[in-house]
PDB file of C-alpha atoms in Angstrom:
ATOM      1  CA  MET K 268     -37.031  -0.143  -3.687  1.00  0.00           C
ATOM      2  CA  GLU K 269     -39.177   1.735  -1.117  1.00  0.00           C
ATOM      3  CA  ASP K 270     -37.913   4.524   1.050  1.00  0.00           C
ATOM      4  CA  GLU K 271     -39.280   6.604   3.972  1.00  0.00           C
ATOM      5  CA  VAL K 272     -40.717   9.201   1.591  1.00  0.00           C
ATOM      6  CA  ASP K 273     -42.780   6.480  -0.138  1.00  0.00           C
ATOM      7  CA  ARG K 274     -44.254   5.562   3.222  1.00  0.00           C
ATOM      8  CA  LEU K 275     -44.861   9.222   4.069  1.00  0.00           C
ATOM      9  CA  VAL K 276     -46.603   9.973   0.837  1.00  0.00           C
ATOM     10  CA  ALA K 277     -48.776   6.749   1.005  1.00  0.00           C
ATOM     11  CA  ALA K 278     -49.907   7.828   4.484  1.00  0.00           C
ATOM     12  CA  TRP K 279     -50.786  11.371   3.274  1.00  0.00           C
ATOM     13  CA  ARG K 280     -52.683   9.964   0.352  1.00  0.00           C
ATOM     14  CA  ARG K 281     -54.653   7.714   2.644  1.00  0.00           C
ATOM     15  CA  GLU K 282     -55.303  10.452   5.197  1.00  0.00           C
ATOM     16  CA  ARG K 283     -55.802  13.356   2.751  1.00  0.00           C
ATOM     17  CA  PRO K 284     -56.852  12.044  -0.601  1.00  0.00           C
ATOM     18  CA  ASP K 285     -58.160  15.479  -1.445  1.00  0.00           C
ATOM     19  CA  LEU K 286     -54.588  16.837  -1.619  1.00  0.00           C
ATOM     20  CA  ASP K 287     -52.057  16.379  -4.435  1.00  0.00           C
ATOM     21  CA  VAL K 288     -49.000  15.309  -2.463  1.00  0.00           C
ATOM     22  CA  GLU K 289     -46.797  14.781  -5.530  1.00  0.00           C
ATOM     23  CA  PRO K 290     -44.319  17.603  -4.566  1.00  0.00           C
ATOM     24  CA  LEU K 291     -43.370  15.633  -1.482  1.00  0.00           C
ATOM     25  CA  GLU K 292     -42.096  12.806  -3.704  1.00  0.00           C
ATOM     26  CA  VAL K 293     -39.355  15.074  -4.908  1.00  0.00           C
ATOM     27  CA  LEU K 294     -38.813  17.797  -2.260  1.00  0.00           C
ATOM     28  CA  SER K 295     -38.998  15.489   0.778  1.00  0.00           C
ATOM     29  CA  ARG K 296     -36.290  13.420  -0.811  1.00  0.00           C
ATOM     30  CA  VAL K 297     -34.223  16.547  -1.462  1.00  0.00           C
ATOM     31  CA  SER K 298     -34.628  17.595   2.092  1.00  0.00           C
ATOM     32  CA  ARG K 299     -33.699  14.130   3.454  1.00  0.00           C
ATOM     33  CA  LEU K 300     -30.704  14.021   1.176  1.00  0.00           C
ATOM     34  CA  ALA K 301     -29.626  17.521   2.382  1.00  0.00           C
ATOM     35  CA  ARG K 302     -29.587  16.219   5.931  1.00  0.00           C
ATOM     36  CA  HIS K 303     -27.456  13.195   4.923  1.00  0.00           C
ATOM     37  CA  LEU K 304     -25.157  15.485   2.949  1.00  0.00           C
ATOM     38  CA  ASP K 305     -24.822  17.855   5.929  1.00  0.00           C
ATOM     39  CA  ARG K 306     -23.803  14.918   8.159  1.00  0.00           C
ATOM     40  CA  ALA K 307     -21.249  13.743   5.575  1.00  0.00           C
ATOM     41  CA  ARG K 308     -19.828  17.260   5.147  1.00  0.00           C
ATOM     42  CA  ARG K 309     -19.553  17.768   8.945  1.00  0.00           C
ATOM     43  CA  THR K 310     -17.742  14.419   9.219  1.00  0.00           C
ATOM     44  CA  ALA K 311     -15.404  15.239   6.380  1.00  0.00           C
ATOM     45  CA  PHE K 312     -14.587  18.689   7.794  1.00  0.00           C
ATOM     46  CA  ALA K 313     -14.056  17.352  11.312  1.00  0.00           C
ATOM     47  CA  GLU K 314     -11.539  14.864   9.960  1.00  0.00           C
ATOM     48  CA  HIS K 315      -9.451  17.859   8.994  1.00  0.00           C
ATOM     49  CA  GLY K 316     -10.172  19.908  12.036  1.00  0.00           C
ATOM     50  CA  LEU K 317     -12.533  22.351  10.375  1.00  0.00           C
ATOM     51  CA  GLU K 318     -16.104  23.613  11.035  1.00  0.00           C
ATOM     52  CA  PRO K 319     -18.296  24.007   7.977  1.00  0.00           C
ATOM     53  CA  TRP K 320     -18.035  27.788   8.032  1.00  0.00           C
ATOM     54  CA  GLU K 321     -14.238  27.585   8.188  1.00  0.00           C
ATOM     55  CA  PHE K 322     -14.244  25.365   5.138  1.00  0.00           C
ATOM     56  CA  ASP K 323     -16.625  27.879   3.316  1.00  0.00           C
ATOM     57  CA  VAL K 324     -14.231  30.780   3.942  1.00  0.00           C
ATOM     58  CA  LEU K 325     -10.924  28.898   3.294  1.00  0.00           C
ATOM     59  CA  THR K 326     -12.222  27.414  -0.008  1.00  0.00           C
ATOM     60  CA  ALA K 327     -13.652  30.779  -1.214  1.00  0.00           C
ATOM     61  CA  LEU K 328     -10.065  32.064  -0.774  1.00  0.00           C
ATOM     62  CA  ARG K 329      -8.570  28.954  -2.429  1.00  0.00           C
ATOM     63  CA  ARG K 330     -10.915  29.138  -5.464  1.00  0.00           C
ATOM     64  CA  ALA K 331      -9.840  32.834  -5.931  1.00  0.00           C
ATOM     65  CA  GLY K 332      -6.469  31.614  -7.283  1.00  0.00           C
ATOM     66  CA  GLU K 333      -3.024  33.069  -6.650  1.00  0.00           C
ATOM     67  CA  PRO K 334      -2.385  34.873  -4.373  1.00  0.00           C
ATOM     68  CA  TYR K 335      -5.457  33.341  -2.760  1.00  0.00           C
ATOM     69  CA  GLN K 336      -6.881  36.632  -1.269  1.00  0.00           C
ATOM     70  CA  LEU K 337     -10.243  38.418  -1.356  1.00  0.00           C
ATOM     71  CA  SER K 338     -11.600  41.483   0.330  1.00  0.00           C
ATOM     72  CA  PRO K 339     -13.998  40.905   3.235  1.00  0.00           C
ATOM     73  CA  GLY K 340     -16.829  42.199   0.924  1.00  0.00           C
ATOM     74  CA  GLN K 341     -16.022  39.521  -1.635  1.00  0.00           C
ATOM     75  CA  LEU K 342     -16.064  36.938   1.079  1.00  0.00           C
ATOM     76  CA  LEU K 343     -19.495  38.173   2.214  1.00  0.00           C
ATOM     77  CA  THR K 344     -20.861  37.721  -1.391  1.00  0.00           C
ATOM     78  CA  GLN K 345     -19.444  34.239  -1.642  1.00  0.00           C
ATOM     79  CA  THR K 346     -20.472  32.981   1.854  1.00  0.00           C
ATOM     80  CA  LEU K 347     -23.799  34.845   2.340  1.00  0.00           C
ATOM     81  CA  VAL K 348     -23.163  36.074   5.921  1.00  0.00           C
ATOM     82  CA  THR K 349     -23.264  39.485   7.554  1.00  0.00           C
ATOM     83  CA  SER K 350     -20.186  41.768   7.785  1.00  0.00           C
ATOM     84  CA  GLY K 351     -20.148  41.335  11.612  1.00  0.00           C
ATOM     85  CA  THR K 352     -20.159  37.581  11.193  1.00  0.00           C
ATOM     86  CA  MET K 353     -17.442  37.724   8.609  1.00  0.00           C
ATOM     87  CA  THR K 354     -15.282  39.904  10.743  1.00  0.00           C
ATOM     88  CA  ASN K 355     -15.552  37.361  13.674  1.00  0.00           C
ATOM     89  CA  ARG K 356     -14.799  34.508  11.231  1.00  0.00           C
ATOM     90  CA  ILE K 357     -11.685  36.219   9.766  1.00  0.00           C
ATOM     91  CA  ASP K 358     -10.538  36.937  13.355  1.00  0.00           C
ATOM     92  CA  ARG K 359     -10.866  33.340  14.349  1.00  0.00           C
ATOM     93  CA  LEU K 360      -9.226  31.940  11.202  1.00  0.00           C
ATOM     94  CA  ALA K 361      -6.308  34.472  11.642  1.00  0.00           C
ATOM     95  CA  GLY K 362      -5.934  33.336  15.266  1.00  0.00           C
ATOM     96  CA  LYS K 363      -5.466  29.718  13.965  1.00  0.00           C
ATOM     97  CA  GLY K 364      -2.905  30.846  11.438  1.00  0.00           C
ATOM     98  CA  LEU K 365      -5.116  29.861   8.424  1.00  0.00           C
ATOM     99  CA  VAL K 366      -5.488  33.378   7.035  1.00  0.00           C
ATOM    100  CA  GLN K 367      -3.759  36.727   7.198  1.00  0.00           C
ATOM    101  CA  ARG K 368      -5.032  40.269   7.118  1.00  0.00           C
ATOM    102  CA  LEU K 369      -3.131  42.458   4.743  1.00  0.00           C
ATOM    103  CA  PRO K 370      -3.552  46.164   3.883  1.00  0.00           C
ATOM    104  CA  ASP K 371      -5.348  46.742   0.568  1.00  0.00           C
ATOM    105  CA  PRO K 372      -2.975  48.600  -1.751  1.00  0.00           C
ATOM    106  CA  GLY K 373      -5.972  50.003  -3.672  1.00  0.00           C
ATOM    107  CA  ASP K 374      -7.731  51.251  -0.573  1.00  0.00           C
ATOM    108  CA  ARG K 375      -5.845  52.829   2.354  1.00  0.00           C
ATOM    109  CA  ARG K 376      -8.696  51.896   4.815  1.00  0.00           C
ATOM    110  CA  GLY K 377      -9.319  48.477   3.336  1.00  0.00           C
ATOM    111  CA  VAL K 378      -7.889  45.029   4.078  1.00  0.00           C
ATOM    112  CA  LEU K 379      -7.438  41.869   2.099  1.00  0.00           C
ATOM    113  CA  VAL K 380      -7.785  38.408   3.530  1.00  0.00           C
ATOM    114  CA  ARG K 381      -5.046  35.976   2.260  1.00  0.00           C
ATOM    115  CA  LEU K 382      -4.986  32.270   2.729  1.00  0.00           C
ATOM    116  CA  SER K 383      -1.857  31.153   4.532  1.00  0.00           C
ATOM    117  CA  ASP K 384       0.101  28.098   3.394  1.00  0.00           C
ATOM    118  CA  ALA K 385      -1.415  26.242   6.314  1.00  0.00           C
ATOM    119  CA  GLY K 386      -4.882  27.363   5.323  1.00  0.00           C
ATOM    120  CA  ARG K 387      -4.342  26.327   1.728  1.00  0.00           C
ATOM    121  CA  ASN K 388      -3.124  22.799   2.823  1.00  0.00           C
ATOM    122  CA  ARG K 389      -6.029  22.411   5.145  1.00  0.00           C
ATOM    123  CA  ALA K 390      -8.586  23.568   2.491  1.00  0.00           C
ATOM    124  CA  ASP K 391      -7.091  21.175  -0.101  1.00  0.00           C
ATOM    125  CA  GLU K 392      -7.068  18.203   2.304  1.00  0.00           C
ATOM    126  CA  ALA K 393     -10.618  18.920   3.493  1.00  0.00           C
ATOM    127  CA  LEU K 394     -11.858  19.233  -0.083  1.00  0.00           C
ATOM    128  CA  ALA K 395     -10.318  15.898  -1.102  1.00  0.00           C
ATOM    129  CA  GLY K 396     -11.981  14.275   1.994  1.00  0.00           C
ATOM    130  CA  LEU K 397     -15.281  15.877   1.234  1.00  0.00           C
ATOM    131  CA  LEU K 398     -15.272  14.577  -2.364  1.00  0.00           C
ATOM    132  CA  ASP K 399     -14.642  11.074  -1.021  1.00  0.00           C
ATOM    133  CA  HIS K 400     -17.707  11.334   1.213  1.00  0.00           C
ATOM    134  CA  GLU K 401     -19.781  12.772  -1.536  1.00  0.00           C
ATOM    135  CA  ARG K 402     -18.758  10.133  -3.995  1.00  0.00           C
ATOM    136  CA  ALA K 403     -19.952   7.556  -1.533  1.00  0.00           C
ATOM    137  CA  LEU K 404     -23.323   9.250  -1.329  1.00  0.00           C
ATOM    138  CA  LEU K 405     -23.684   9.033  -5.131  1.00  0.00           C
ATOM    139  CA  ALA K 406     -22.278   5.537  -5.472  1.00  0.00           C
ATOM    140  CA  GLU K 407     -25.650   4.016  -6.318  1.00  0.00           C
ATOM    141  CA  LEU K 408     -25.993   6.156  -9.436  1.00  0.00           C
ATOM    142  CA  THR K 409     -24.391   5.563 -12.812  1.00  0.00           C
ATOM    143  CA  PRO K 410     -22.360   8.323 -14.291  1.00  0.00           C
ATOM    144  CA  ALA K 411     -25.245   9.122 -16.746  1.00  0.00           C
ATOM    145  CA  GLN K 412     -27.737   9.236 -13.874  1.00  0.00           C
ATOM    146  CA  ARG K 413     -25.470  11.623 -11.895  1.00  0.00           C
ATOM    147  CA  LYS K 414     -25.277  13.882 -14.898  1.00  0.00           C
ATOM    148  CA  GLU K 415     -29.074  13.758 -15.496  1.00  0.00           C
ATOM    149  CA  LEU K 416     -29.689  14.457 -11.743  1.00  0.00           C
ATOM    150  CA  ALA K 417     -27.275  17.362 -11.774  1.00  0.00           C
ATOM    151  CA  GLY K 418     -29.169  18.892 -14.722  1.00  0.00           C
ATOM    152  CA  LEU K 419     -32.530  18.429 -13.139  1.00  0.00           C
ATOM    153  CA  LEU K 420     -31.381  19.951  -9.879  1.00  0.00           C
ATOM    154  CA  ARG K 421     -29.753  22.862 -11.713  1.00  0.00           C
ATOM    155  CA  GLY K 422     -33.115  23.634 -13.189  1.00  0.00           C
ATOM    156  CA  LEU K 423     -34.701  23.737  -9.763  1.00  0.00           C
ATOM    157  CA  VAL K 424     -31.882  25.725  -8.075  1.00  0.00           C
ATOM    158  CA  ALA K 425     -30.922  28.281 -10.793  1.00  0.00           C
ATOM    159  CA  PRO K 426     -33.979  30.616 -10.301  1.00  0.00           C
ATOM    160  CA  PHE K 427     -33.027  30.980  -6.644  1.00  0.00           C
ATOM    161  CA  ASP K 428     -29.294  31.627  -7.432  1.00  0.00           C
ATOM    162  CA  ASN K 429     -29.996  34.141 -10.137  1.00  0.00           C
ATOM    163  CA  VAL K 430     -32.332  36.484  -8.182  1.00  0.00           C
ATOM    164  CA  PRO K 431     -30.841  40.015  -8.390  1.00  0.00           C
TER     165      PRO K 431
END
C-alpha cells in the first residue's frame, strides 16, 4: 500500500539522488500522523465543549488523584506553559466552574487548583471520547503491532523527555 510519503520520497530520490532521504520515510509519517492525531483530538475535545489546553489542565488535575488538586507550579511542569499563561488558563477554567482556587495550607501566599465535580466529569467524558477516536486511528494495526510501534516510538521520544 503506497502513501503520500512514498510519493514524496520517490520524488526526492529522483530529484536529489545525491541525498539520503531515508529519514523522511519515518519522520514525515510521524509528522503526518501528528496532524491527523491533532484533528482527532480537537474533534474529541470539541464534542465535550473543551479546547485542547483545557483538556490538558483538567486531565493533569484528574491524574493527580483525590483530592484532584495541584499547585500552579505543578501544573506548569505538566503542561509546559509559562506562569502567565497558566494564570490565564486557571482564571478561564475557574470562570467556567471547572476548577476552584483554594488557599495552600502549607504556604500562606500560595494557592492550590482543585478540579470541581463538573471539571472531573468533563475530563472523564472527554478522555473516553478521545480514546474512541485514537482507537479508530490505530484500527489497522494488530495488538502486537501497536505494542511494537509504542516501543519504537518510546525509543525516539525518551531522549527528549529525559533532558534535565
